[in-house]
N, CA, C and O atoms as a GROMACS GRO file, in nm:
protein
  560
    1MET      N    1   0.068  -0.088  -0.010
    1MET     CA    2   0.006  -0.014  -0.018
    1MET      C    3   0.047   0.107  -0.014
    1MET      O    4   0.108   0.116   0.093
    2LEU      N    5   0.050   0.214  -0.073
    2LEU     CA    6   0.136   0.303  -0.102
    2LEU      C    7   0.058   0.442   0.007
    2LEU      O    8  -0.054   0.422   0.056
    3VAL      N    9   0.139   0.583   0.034
    3VAL     CA   10   0.078   0.639   0.126
    3VAL      C   11   0.208   0.767   0.095
    3VAL      O   12   0.329   0.753   0.078
    4ARG      N   13   0.111   0.910   0.097
    4ARG     CA   14   0.183   0.999   0.092
    4ARG      C   15   0.195   1.064   0.258
    4ARG      O   16   0.119   1.042   0.352
    5LEU      N   17   0.306   1.141   0.253
    5LEU     CA   18   0.308   1.187   0.392
    5LEU      C   19   0.354   1.324   0.370
    5LEU      O   20   0.455   1.348   0.303
    6LEU      N   21   0.284   1.411   0.423
    6LEU     CA   22   0.326   1.575   0.438
    6LEU      C   23   0.376   1.633   0.562
    6LEU      O   24   0.304   1.623   0.661
    7TYR      N   25   0.503   1.700   0.571
    7TYR     CA   26   0.515   1.752   0.696
    7TYR      C   27   0.570   1.889   0.671
    7TYR      O   28   0.586   1.932   0.557
    8VAL      N   29   0.602   1.965   0.791
    8VAL     CA   30   0.647   2.073   0.797
    8VAL      C   31   0.777   2.065   0.936
    8VAL      O   32   0.784   1.987   1.031
    9SER      N   33   0.861   2.171   0.898
    9SER     CA   34   0.958   2.142   1.060
    9SER      C   35   1.043   2.285   1.036
    9SER      O   36   1.025   2.356   0.937
   10ARG      N   37   1.120   2.310   1.123
   10ARG     CA   38   1.181   2.419   1.132
   10ARG      C   39   1.338   2.360   1.134
   10ARG      O   40   1.374   2.249   1.174
   11ALA      N   41   1.411   2.454   1.088
   11ALA     CA   42   1.566   2.372   1.041
   11ALA      C   43   1.660   2.389   1.195
   11ALA      O   44   1.602   2.471   1.265
   12VAL      N   45   1.742   2.354   1.239
   12VAL     CA   46   1.780   2.420   1.361
   12VAL      C   47   1.948   2.489   1.295
   12VAL      O   48   2.011   2.591   1.325
   13ASP      N   49   1.976   2.369   1.190
   13ASP     CA   50   2.122   2.478   1.124
   13ASP      C   51   2.069   2.508   0.934
   13ASP      O   52   2.073   2.423   0.845
   14THR      N   53   2.025   2.644   0.922
   14THR     CA   54   2.012   2.681   0.753
   14THR      C   55   2.153   2.685   0.702
   14THR      O   56   2.160   2.796   0.648
   15SER      N   57   2.237   2.643   0.693
   15SER     CA   58   2.359   2.644   0.638
   15SER      C   59   2.333   2.521   0.513
   15SER      O   60   2.272   2.415   0.501
   16ALA      N   61   2.429   2.621   0.425
   16ALA     CA   62   2.424   2.544   0.307
   16ALA      C   63   2.453   2.394   0.307
   16ALA      O   64   2.393   2.312   0.236
   17ALA      N   65   2.557   2.363   0.401
   17ALA     CA   66   2.616   2.240   0.435
   17ALA      C   67   2.538   2.126   0.528
   17ALA      O   68   2.542   2.003   0.524
   18ALA      N   69   2.465   2.218   0.613
   18ALA     CA   70   2.308   2.130   0.661
   18ALA      C   71   2.230   2.083   0.572
   18ALA      O   72   2.180   1.972   0.586
   19ILE      N   73   2.206   2.159   0.469
   19ILE     CA   74   2.064   2.133   0.386
   19ILE      C   75   2.136   1.994   0.315
   19ILE      O   76   2.100   1.876   0.326
   20GLU      N   77   2.256   2.055   0.233
   20GLU     CA   78   2.281   1.919   0.159
   20GLU      C   79   2.357   1.781   0.210
   20GLU      O   80   2.388   1.682   0.144
   21SER      N   81   2.377   1.811   0.361
   21SER     CA   82   2.376   1.655   0.449
   21SER      C   83   2.229   1.617   0.460
   21SER      O   84   2.214   1.496   0.442
   22ILE      N   85   2.101   1.690   0.485
   22ILE     CA   86   1.972   1.635   0.475
   22ILE      C   87   1.973   1.559   0.330
   22ILE      O   88   1.933   1.442   0.329
   23LEU      N   89   2.009   1.610   0.224
   23LEU     CA   90   1.979   1.568   0.106
   23LEU      C   91   2.028   1.451   0.062
   23LEU      O   92   1.970   1.356   0.008
   24ALA      N   93   2.200   1.476   0.108
   24ALA     CA   94   2.265   1.372   0.063
   24ALA      C   95   2.204   1.218   0.138
   24ALA      O   96   2.205   1.109   0.080
   25GLN      N   97   2.159   1.239   0.266
   25GLN     CA   98   2.146   1.119   0.355
   25GLN      C   99   2.021   1.036   0.278
   25GLN      O  100   2.020   0.921   0.234
   26SER      N  101   1.930   1.127   0.279
   26SER     CA  102   1.782   1.129   0.233
   26SER      C  103   1.810   1.054   0.091
   26SER      O  104   1.738   0.954   0.085
   27ARG      N  105   1.894   1.070  -0.026
   27ARG     CA  106   1.896   1.003  -0.149
   27ARG      C  107   1.975   0.874  -0.132
   27ARG      O  108   1.968   0.779  -0.210
   28GLU      N  109   2.061   0.877  -0.010
   28GLU     CA  110   2.163   0.721  -0.024
   28GLU      C  111   2.077   0.621   0.048
   28GLU      O  112   2.082   0.499   0.041
   29HIS      N  113   1.984   0.713   0.130
   29HIS     CA  114   1.883   0.566   0.245
   29HIS      C  115   1.760   0.566   0.152
   29HIS      O  116   1.698   0.463   0.175
   30ASN      N  117   1.709   0.628   0.071
   30ASN     CA  118   1.546   0.628   0.039
   30ASN      C  119   1.516   0.529  -0.072
   30ASN      O  120   1.403   0.482  -0.085
   31LEU      N  121   1.621   0.496  -0.154
   31LEU     CA  122   1.637   0.449  -0.267
   31LEU      C  123   1.610   0.306  -0.230
   31LEU      O  124   1.527   0.256  -0.306
   32SER      N  125   1.653   0.226  -0.139
   32SER     CA  126   1.628   0.099  -0.065
   32SER      C  127   1.516   0.084  -0.012
   32SER      O  128   1.449  -0.019  -0.020
   33LYS      N  129   1.478   0.209   0.060
   33LYS     CA  130   1.340   0.156   0.122
   33LYS      C  131   1.228   0.202   0.038
   33LYS      O  132   1.120   0.239   0.085
   34GLY      N  133   1.250   0.201  -0.062
   34GLY     CA  134   1.140   0.258  -0.188
   34GLY      C  135   1.083   0.394  -0.157
   34GLY      O  136   0.998   0.434  -0.236
   35LEU      N  137   1.110   0.461  -0.070
   35LEU     CA  138   1.091   0.610  -0.037
   35LEU      C  139   1.138   0.693  -0.172
   35LEU      O  140   1.248   0.685  -0.228
   36THR      N  141   1.045   0.761  -0.203
   36THR     CA  142   1.071   0.940  -0.300
   36THR      C  143   0.997   1.053  -0.230
   36THR      O  144   0.914   1.036  -0.142
   37GLY      N  145   1.033   1.156  -0.274
   37GLY     CA  146   0.967   1.276  -0.220
   37GLY      C  147   1.005   1.405  -0.311
   37GLY      O  148   1.042   1.423  -0.427
   38VAL      N  149   0.974   1.491  -0.192
   38VAL     CA  150   1.031   1.657  -0.267
   38VAL      C  151   1.048   1.738  -0.118
   38VAL      O  152   0.961   1.738  -0.031
   39LEU      N  153   1.180   1.805  -0.110
   39LEU     CA  154   1.193   1.851   0.026
   39LEU      C  155   1.182   1.993  -0.060
   39LEU      O  156   1.231   2.003  -0.172
   40CYS      N  157   1.104   2.111   0.011
   40CYS     CA  158   1.129   2.245  -0.046
   40CYS      C  159   1.194   2.320   0.159
   40CYS      O  160   1.179   2.283   0.275
   41TYR      N  161   1.258   2.425   0.090
   41TYR     CA  162   1.334   2.472   0.221
   41TYR      C  163   1.328   2.647   0.170
   41TYR      O  164   1.315   2.687   0.054
   42GLY      N  165   1.338   2.714   0.271
   42GLY     CA  166   1.334   2.888   0.264
   42GLY      C  167   1.301   2.903   0.375
   42GLY      O  168   1.225   2.834   0.443
   43GLY      N  169   1.380   3.033   0.411
   43GLY     CA  170   1.329   3.089   0.538
   43GLY      C  171   1.361   2.998   0.653
   43GLY      O  172   1.290   3.017   0.751
   44GLY      N  173   1.435   2.922   0.663
   44GLY     CA  174   1.445   2.803   0.808
   44GLY      C  175   1.357   2.735   0.790
   44GLY      O  176   1.323   2.685   0.897
   45VAL      N  177   1.271   2.690   0.674
   45VAL     CA  178   1.125   2.623   0.670
   45VAL      C  179   1.135   2.511   0.616
   45VAL      O  180   1.192   2.524   0.508
   46PHE      N  181   1.100   2.369   0.645
   46PHE     CA  182   1.115   2.256   0.564
   46PHE      C  183   0.996   2.211   0.537
   46PHE      O  184   0.932   2.170   0.633
   47LEU      N  185   0.931   2.207   0.396
   47LEU     CA  186   0.815   2.170   0.344
   47LEU      C  187   0.861   2.000   0.337
   47LEU      O  188   0.978   1.962   0.330
   48GLN      N  189   0.771   1.933   0.338
   48GLN     CA  190   0.875   1.768   0.288
   48GLN      C  191   0.770   1.698   0.246
   48GLN      O  192   0.668   1.698   0.316
   49ALA      N  193   0.775   1.633   0.137
   49ALA     CA  194   0.651   1.519   0.109
   49ALA      C  195   0.713   1.376   0.076
   49ALA      O  196   0.787   1.359  -0.021
   50ILE      N  197   0.682   1.285   0.154
   50ILE     CA  198   0.782   1.159   0.136
   50ILE      C  199   0.641   1.028   0.102
   50ILE      O  200   0.530   1.027   0.156
   51GLU      N  201   0.689   0.941   0.008
   51GLU     CA  202   0.617   0.880  -0.093
   51GLU      C  203   0.625   0.719  -0.071
   51GLU      O  204   0.747   0.708  -0.065
   52GLY      N  205   0.599   0.648  -0.062
   52GLY     CA  206   0.610   0.489  -0.037
   52GLY      C  207   0.529   0.386   0.016
   52GLY      O  208   0.406   0.395   0.014
   53GLY      N  209   0.591   0.284   0.067
   53GLY     CA  210   0.480   0.166   0.157
   53GLY      C  211   0.474   0.262   0.318
   53GLY      O  212   0.554   0.337   0.374
   54ARG      N  213   0.358   0.219   0.345
   54ARG     CA  214   0.303   0.269   0.456
   54ARG      C  215   0.400   0.268   0.588
   54ARG      O  216   0.429   0.371   0.650
   55SER      N  217   0.442   0.143   0.621
   55SER     CA  218   0.556   0.116   0.707
   55SER      C  219   0.673   0.163   0.690
   55SER      O  220   0.747   0.144   0.786
   56ALA      N  221   0.740   0.244   0.560
   56ALA     CA  222   0.866   0.297   0.570
   56ALA      C  223   0.853   0.433   0.552
   56ALA      O  224   0.948   0.510   0.535
   57VAL      N  225   0.726   0.466   0.556
   57VAL     CA  226   0.701   0.650   0.540
   57VAL      C  227   0.683   0.656   0.678
   57VAL      O  228   0.725   0.756   0.738
   58SER      N  229   0.605   0.530   0.764
   58SER     CA  230   0.601   0.614   0.910
   58SER      C  231   0.697   0.586   0.955
   58SER      O  232   0.732   0.669   1.039
   59HIS      N  233   0.782   0.485   0.939
   59HIS     CA  234   0.928   0.464   1.037
   59HIS      C  235   0.985   0.609   1.011
   59HIS      O  236   1.009   0.673   1.113
   60LEU      N  237   1.007   0.663   0.905
   60LEU     CA  238   1.099   0.778   0.862
   60LEU      C  239   1.038   0.910   0.909
   60LEU      O  240   1.102   1.012   0.933
   61PHE      N  241   0.903   0.892   0.919
   61PHE     CA  242   0.845   1.017   0.992
   61PHE      C  243   0.887   1.012   1.137
   61PHE      O  244   0.924   1.120   1.182
   62SER      N  245   0.889   0.897   1.230
   62SER     CA  246   0.895   0.900   1.359
   62SER      C  247   1.055   0.920   1.342
   62SER      O  248   1.092   1.002   1.427
   63THR      N  249   1.154   0.878   1.270
   63THR     CA  250   1.300   0.906   1.282
   63THR      C  251   1.304   1.082   1.222
   63THR      O  252   1.408   1.147   1.237
   64LEU      N  253   1.209   1.130   1.170
   64LEU     CA  254   1.269   1.238   1.151
   64LEU      C  255   1.176   1.344   1.306
   64LEU      O  256   1.222   1.450   1.349
   65GLN      N  257   1.088   1.300   1.343
   65GLN     CA  258   1.055   1.368   1.485
   65GLN      C  259   1.158   1.350   1.607
   65GLN      O  260   1.156   1.397   1.721
   66GLN      N  261   1.256   1.257   1.536
   66GLN     CA  262   1.399   1.253   1.672
   66GLN      C  263   1.495   1.319   1.614
   66GLN      O  264   1.603   1.347   1.665
   67ASP      N  265   1.461   1.342   1.520
   67ASP     CA  266   1.640   1.429   1.454
   67ASP      C  267   1.638   1.564   1.513
   67ASP      O  268   1.546   1.645   1.525
   68ALA      N  269   1.797   1.569   1.556
   68ALA     CA  270   1.801   1.693   1.611
   68ALA      C  271   1.818   1.811   1.496
   68ALA      O  272   1.817   1.930   1.526
   69ARG      N  273   1.836   1.762   1.359
   69ARG     CA  274   1.824   1.864   1.276
   69ARG      C  275   1.720   1.932   1.240
   69ARG      O  276   1.741   2.011   1.147
   70HIS      N  277   1.582   1.928   1.293
   70HIS     CA  278   1.445   1.935   1.294
   70HIS      C  279   1.387   1.981   1.427
   70HIS      O  280   1.406   1.914   1.529
   71LYS      N  281   1.331   2.074   1.429
   71LYS     CA  282   1.219   2.145   1.534
   71LYS      C  283   1.131   2.159   1.482
   71LYS      O  284   1.116   2.173   1.360
   72ASP      N  285   1.014   2.159   1.604
   72ASP     CA  286   0.855   2.220   1.563
   72ASP      C  287   0.820   2.134   1.431
   72ASP      O  288   0.781   2.192   1.330
   73VAL      N  289   0.836   1.992   1.433
   73VAL     CA  290   0.782   1.878   1.352
   73VAL      C  291   0.634   1.890   1.364
   73VAL      O  292   0.584   1.905   1.476
   74GLU      N  293   0.552   1.882   1.240
   74GLU     CA  294   0.400   1.890   1.249
   74GLU      C  295   0.354   1.797   1.136
   74GLU      O  296   0.426   1.799   1.036
   75LEU      N  297   0.288   1.748   1.135
   75LEU     CA  298   0.223   1.639   1.032
   75LEU      C  299   0.121   1.737   0.987
   75LEU      O  300   0.051   1.807   1.060
   76LEU      N  301   0.122   1.732   0.857
   76LEU     CA  302   0.020   1.830   0.730
   76LEU      C  303  -0.101   1.723   0.706
   76LEU      O  304  -0.222   1.728   0.728
   77GLN      N  305  -0.023   1.636   0.657
   77GLN     CA  306  -0.121   1.513   0.575
   77GLN      C  307  -0.066   1.379   0.596
   77GLN      O  308   0.047   1.360   0.641
   78PHE      N  309  -0.161   1.270   0.557
   78PHE     CA  310  -0.128   1.172   0.561
   78PHE      C  311  -0.232   1.075   0.494
   78PHE      O  312  -0.330   1.045   0.561
   79GLN      N  313  -0.219   1.025   0.375
   79GLN     CA  314  -0.322   0.990   0.305
   79GLN      C  315  -0.257   0.857   0.214
   79GLN      O  316  -0.137   0.849   0.185
   80GLU      N  317  -0.371   0.743   0.170
   80GLU     CA  318  -0.343   0.649   0.076
   80GLU      C  319  -0.340   0.696  -0.024
   80GLU      O  320  -0.414   0.790  -0.053
   81ILE      N  321  -0.245   0.639  -0.115
   81ILE     CA  322  -0.238   0.678  -0.291
   81ILE      C  323  -0.255   0.591  -0.338
   81ILE      O  324  -0.243   0.485  -0.277
   82GLU      N  325  -0.294   0.598  -0.485
   82GLU     CA  326  -0.308   0.506  -0.569
   82GLU      C  327  -0.160   0.485  -0.692
   82GLU      O  328  -0.137   0.384  -0.758
   83GLU      N  329  -0.073   0.620  -0.691
   83GLU     CA  330   0.000   0.650  -0.744
   83GLU      C  331   0.091   0.732  -0.656
   83GLU      O  332   0.053   0.766  -0.544
   84ARG      N  333   0.216   0.764  -0.706
   84ARG     CA  334   0.347   0.860  -0.683
   84ARG      C  335   0.291   0.986  -0.746
   84ARG      O  336   0.208   0.975  -0.836
   85ARG      N  337   0.326   1.090  -0.711
   85ARG     CA  338   0.337   1.200  -0.801
   85ARG      C  339   0.477   1.282  -0.800
   85ARG      O  340   0.506   1.378  -0.871
   86PHE      N  341   0.569   1.209  -0.687
   86PHE     CA  342   0.703   1.260  -0.667
   86PHE      C  343   0.808   1.130  -0.691
   86PHE      O  344   0.924   1.126  -0.651
   87GLY      N  345   0.735   1.022  -0.768
   87GLY     CA  346   0.836   0.884  -0.814
   87GLY      C  347   0.936   0.927  -0.881
   87GLY      O  348   1.019   0.837  -0.869
   88GLY      N  349   1.000   1.044  -0.971
   88GLY     CA  350   1.120   1.084  -1.021
   88GLY      C  351   1.195   1.114  -0.906
   88GLY      O  352   1.275   1.204  -0.933
   89TRP      N  353   1.202   1.079  -0.795
   89TRP     CA  354   1.282   1.164  -0.705
   89TRP      C  355   1.319   1.070  -0.555
   89TRP      O  356   1.235   1.055  -0.466
   90THR      N  357   1.449   1.017  -0.549
   90THR     CA  358   1.439   0.981  -0.432
   90THR      C  359   1.471   1.104  -0.322
   90THR      O  360   1.471   1.071  -0.203
   91MET      N  361   1.491   1.204  -0.348
   91MET     CA  362   1.441   1.354  -0.300
   91MET      C  363   1.493   1.428  -0.369
   91MET      O  364   1.616   1.438  -0.375
   92GLY      N  365   1.384   1.520  -0.461
   92GLY     CA  366   1.401   1.607  -0.506
   92GLY      C  367   1.431   1.767  -0.411
   92GLY      O  368   1.433   1.770  -0.288
   93VAL      N  369   1.449   1.880  -0.491
   93VAL     CA  370   1.478   1.974  -0.374
   93VAL      C  371   1.417   2.095  -0.436
   93VAL      O  372   1.405   2.109  -0.558
   94VAL      N  373   1.384   2.172  -0.357
   94VAL     CA  374   1.318   2.324  -0.414
   94VAL      C  375   1.395   2.435  -0.310
   94VAL      O  376   1.373   2.427  -0.189
   95ASN      N  377   1.483   2.535  -0.363
   95ASN     CA  378   1.529   2.602  -0.265
   95ASN      C  379   1.455   2.724  -0.280
   95ASN      O  380   1.495   2.803  -0.365
   96LEU      N  381   1.322   2.761  -0.188
   96LEU     CA  382   1.265   2.881  -0.222
   96LEU      C  383   1.321   3.004  -0.256
   96LEU      O  384   1.276   3.088  -0.333
   97ASN      N  385   1.436   3.006  -0.183
   97ASN     CA  386   1.538   3.123  -0.189
   97ASN      C  387   1.512   3.180  -0.347
   97ASN      O  388   1.491   3.294  -0.391
   98LYS      N  389   1.524   3.064  -0.404
   98LYS     CA  390   1.554   3.084  -0.566
   98LYS      C  391   1.435   3.110  -0.664
   98LYS      O  392   1.438   3.102  -0.786
   99LEU      N  393   1.329   3.143  -0.581
   99LEU     CA  394   1.196   3.098  -0.689
   99LEU      C  395   1.118   3.259  -0.676
   99LEU      O  396   1.157   3.347  -0.600
  100ASN      N  397   1.016   3.268  -0.756
  100ASN     CA  398   0.960   3.359  -0.817
  100ASN      C  399   0.852   3.352  -0.691
  100ASN      O  400   0.796   3.252  -0.647
  101HIS      N  401   0.842   3.468  -0.655
  101HIS     CA  402   0.780   3.466  -0.504
  101HIS      C  403   0.622   3.496  -0.518
  101HIS      O  404   0.548   3.490  -0.420
  102SER      N  405   0.570   3.534  -0.667
  102SER     CA  406   0.459   3.503  -0.683
  102SER      C  407   0.398   3.388  -0.702
  102SER      O  408   0.277   3.408  -0.711
  103ILE      N  409   0.430   3.265  -0.715
  103ILE     CA  410   0.405   3.102  -0.684
  103ILE      C  411   0.397   3.115  -0.522
  103ILE      O  412   0.286   3.069  -0.500
  104LEU      N  413   0.448   3.150  -0.409
  104LEU     CA  414   0.417   3.132  -0.289
  104LEU      C  415   0.311   3.250  -0.267
  104LEU      O  416   0.220   3.208  -0.195
  105LEU      N  417   0.292   3.379  -0.304
  105LEU     CA  418   0.208   3.444  -0.267
  105LEU      C  419   0.040   3.388  -0.332
  105LEU      O  420  -0.068   3.400  -0.275
  106LYS      N  421   0.066   3.331  -0.460
  106LYS     CA  422  -0.043   3.251  -0.488
  106LYS      C  423  -0.134   3.176  -0.384
  106LYS      O  424  -0.257   3.173  -0.384
  107TYR      N  425  -0.048   3.117  -0.297
  107TYR     CA  426  -0.076   3.024  -0.214
  107TYR      C  427  -0.100   3.055  -0.037
  107TYR      O  428  -0.134   2.981   0.055
  108SER      N  429  -0.064   3.191  -0.046
  108SER     CA  430  -0.001   3.207   0.126
  108SER      C  431  -0.086   3.389   0.112
  108SER      O  432  -0.121   3.444   0.008
  109GLU      N  433  -0.097   3.440   0.251
  109GLU     CA  434  -0.096   3.566   0.256
  109GLU      C  435  -0.030   3.622   0.214
  109GLU      O  436  -0.079   3.718   0.156
  110LYS      N  437   0.146   3.608   0.208
  110LYS     CA  438   0.280   3.671   0.201
  110LYS      C  439   0.363   3.608   0.137
  110LYS      O  440   0.362   3.485   0.152
  111ALA      N  441   0.443   3.657   0.063
  111ALA     CA  442   0.510   3.552  -0.046
  111ALA      C  443   0.638   3.517   0.044
  111ALA      O  444   0.746   3.576   0.034
  112GLU      N  445   0.612   3.411   0.134
  112GLU     CA  446   0.698   3.345   0.223
  112GLU      C  447   0.620   3.195   0.243
  112GLU      O  448   0.498   3.188   0.232
  113LEU      N  449   0.714   3.059   0.279
  113LEU     CA  450   0.681   2.965   0.289
  113LEU      C  451   0.657   2.936   0.443
  113LEU      O  452   0.741   2.903   0.526
  114ASP      N  453   0.525   2.956   0.460
  114ASP     CA  454   0.467   2.904   0.645
  114ASP      C  455   0.357   2.816   0.604
  114ASP      O  456   0.242   2.845   0.574
  115PRO      N  457   0.413   2.705   0.610
  115PRO     CA  458   0.285   2.573   0.575
  115PRO      C  459   0.246   2.550   0.732
  115PRO      O  460   0.168   2.464   0.770
  116TYR      N  461   0.307   2.632   0.807
  116TYR     CA  462   0.218   2.603   0.983
  116TYR      C  463   0.104   2.710   0.980
  116TYR      O  464   0.013   2.706   1.063
  117ALA      N  465   0.111   2.816   0.872
  117ALA     CA  466  -0.038   2.896   0.889
  117ALA      C  467  -0.119   2.852   0.747
  117ALA      O  468  -0.176   2.952   0.703
  118VAL      N  469  -0.133   2.771   0.690
  118VAL     CA  470  -0.198   2.694   0.569
  118VAL      C  471  -0.234   2.586   0.591
  118VAL      O  472  -0.178   2.535   0.688
  119SER      N  473  -0.332   2.502   0.523
  119SER     CA  474  -0.384   2.366   0.559
  119SER      C  475  -0.312   2.274   0.437
  119SER      O  476  -0.278   2.314   0.325
  120GLY      N  477  -0.298   2.124   0.501
  120GLY     CA  478  -0.179   2.070   0.447
  120GLY      C  479  -0.221   2.016   0.279
  120GLY      O  480  -0.144   1.944   0.216
  121LYS      N  481  -0.336   2.059   0.228
  121LYS     CA  482  -0.421   2.070   0.135
  121LYS      C  483  -0.329   2.160   0.024
  121LYS      O  484  -0.257   2.126  -0.070
  122VAL      N  485  -0.370   2.301   0.085
  122VAL     CA  486  -0.276   2.432   0.039
  122VAL      C  487  -0.130   2.407  -0.005
  122VAL      O  488  -0.083   2.434  -0.115
  123SER      N  489  -0.055   2.338   0.120
  123SER     CA  490   0.094   2.255   0.108
  123SER      C  491   0.096   2.185  -0.018
  123SER      O  492   0.175   2.198  -0.112
  124PHE      N  493   0.004   2.116  -0.007
  124PHE     CA  494   0.047   2.023  -0.114
  124PHE      C  495   0.019   2.076  -0.230
  124PHE      O  496   0.104   2.051  -0.316
  125ALA      N  497  -0.081   2.151  -0.269
  125ALA     CA  498  -0.100   2.218  -0.395
  125ALA      C  499  -0.004   2.284  -0.450
  125ALA      O  500   0.014   2.282  -0.572
  126LEU      N  501   0.076   2.356  -0.359
  126LEU     CA  502   0.219   2.472  -0.373
  126LEU      C  503   0.355   2.376  -0.432
  126LEU      O  504   0.445   2.424  -0.501
  127LEU      N  505   0.346   2.212  -0.385
  127LEU     CA  506   0.402   2.107  -0.404
  127LEU      C  507   0.382   2.110  -0.599
  127LEU      O  508   0.457   2.144  -0.691
  128GLU      N  509   0.269   2.066  -0.594
  128GLU     CA  510   0.209   2.025  -0.745
  128GLU      C  511   0.281   2.154  -0.831
  128GLU      O  512   0.366   2.144  -0.921
  129GLU      N  513   0.227   2.260  -0.781
  129GLU     CA  514   0.273   2.379  -0.868
  129GLU      C  515   0.377   2.402  -0.911
  129GLU      O  516   0.390   2.459  -1.019
  130LEU      N  517   0.513   2.351  -0.813
  130LEU     CA  518   0.622   2.380  -0.808
  130LEU      C  519   0.682   2.282  -0.866
  130LEU      O  520   0.801   2.309  -0.884
  131MET      N  521   0.636   2.125  -0.925
  131MET     CA  522   0.651   2.032  -0.998
  131MET      C  523   0.601   2.066  -1.159
  131MET      O  524   0.653   2.002  -1.250
  132ALA      N  525   0.507   2.162  -1.185
  132ALA     CA  526   0.446   2.200  -1.297
  132ALA      C  527   0.518   2.311  -1.337
  132ALA      O  528   0.499   2.383  -1.435
  133THR      N  529   0.562   2.314  -1.291
  133THR     CA  530   0.713   2.497  -1.329
  133THR      C  531   0.828   2.450  -1.344
  133THR      O  532   0.904   2.524  -1.407
  134ALA      N  533   0.898   2.282  -1.284
  134ALA     CA  534   0.973   2.249  -1.316
  134ALA      C  535   1.069   2.317  -1.225
  134ALA      O  536   1.174   2.360  -1.272
  135SER      N  537   1.037   2.332  -1.076
  135SER     CA  538   1.137   2.411  -1.029
  135SER      C  539   1.182   2.314  -0.903
  135SER      O  540   1.243   2.359  -0.805
  136ILE      N  541   1.143   2.168  -0.920
  136ILE     CA  542   1.189   2.066  -0.872
  136ILE      C  543   1.327   2.018  -0.915
  136ILE      O  544   1.337   1.980  -1.031
  137ILE      N  545   1.407   2.015  -0.856
  137ILE     CA  546   1.554   1.972  -0.907
  137ILE      C  547   1.627   1.838  -0.797
  137ILE      O  548   1.653   1.845  -0.677
  138GLY      N  549   1.641   1.736  -0.881
  138GLY     CA  550   1.708   1.633  -0.802
  138GLY      C  551   1.797   1.515  -0.903
  138GLY      O  552   1.824   1.508  -1.023
  139ARG      N  553   1.816   1.451  -0.813
  139ARG     CA  554   1.834   1.293  -0.900
  139ARG      C  555   1.775   1.193  -0.852
  139ARG      O  556   1.764   1.182  -0.730
  140ALA      N  557   1.706   1.068  -0.967
  140ALA     CA  558   1.636   0.977  -0.891
  140ALA      C  559   1.711   0.860  -0.869
  140ALA      O  560   1.664   0.768  -0.803
   0.00000   0.00000   0.00000
């Protein structure tokens, strides 16, 4: 059974090296566990969608809640899915600091990433827009 989990957290360390470390670890471990997804970051906030088997996704989320690199971890959405939306990436990435701010403004009150202030449905719509506009980069 495939599921998708969407969560938000705040970065403890916002340096480029810390972000790259998170991405490298995700790409290294996700493939063997059948996990795919996308990570958006900007302004010290992470928005991440993870797709895969229910057990693997649940286990990863539990691990993320204990990860010292994240704080204020909140579940935004968890659902059974028929197919993956982010299957092309072991972990795609969007640096929102390099994004046209009108995309963010389309989904929120201000042109900044704040998934804490919007619904999971709105946050997922933002991810889909980023995918449609080819804003997601990464390796399979």
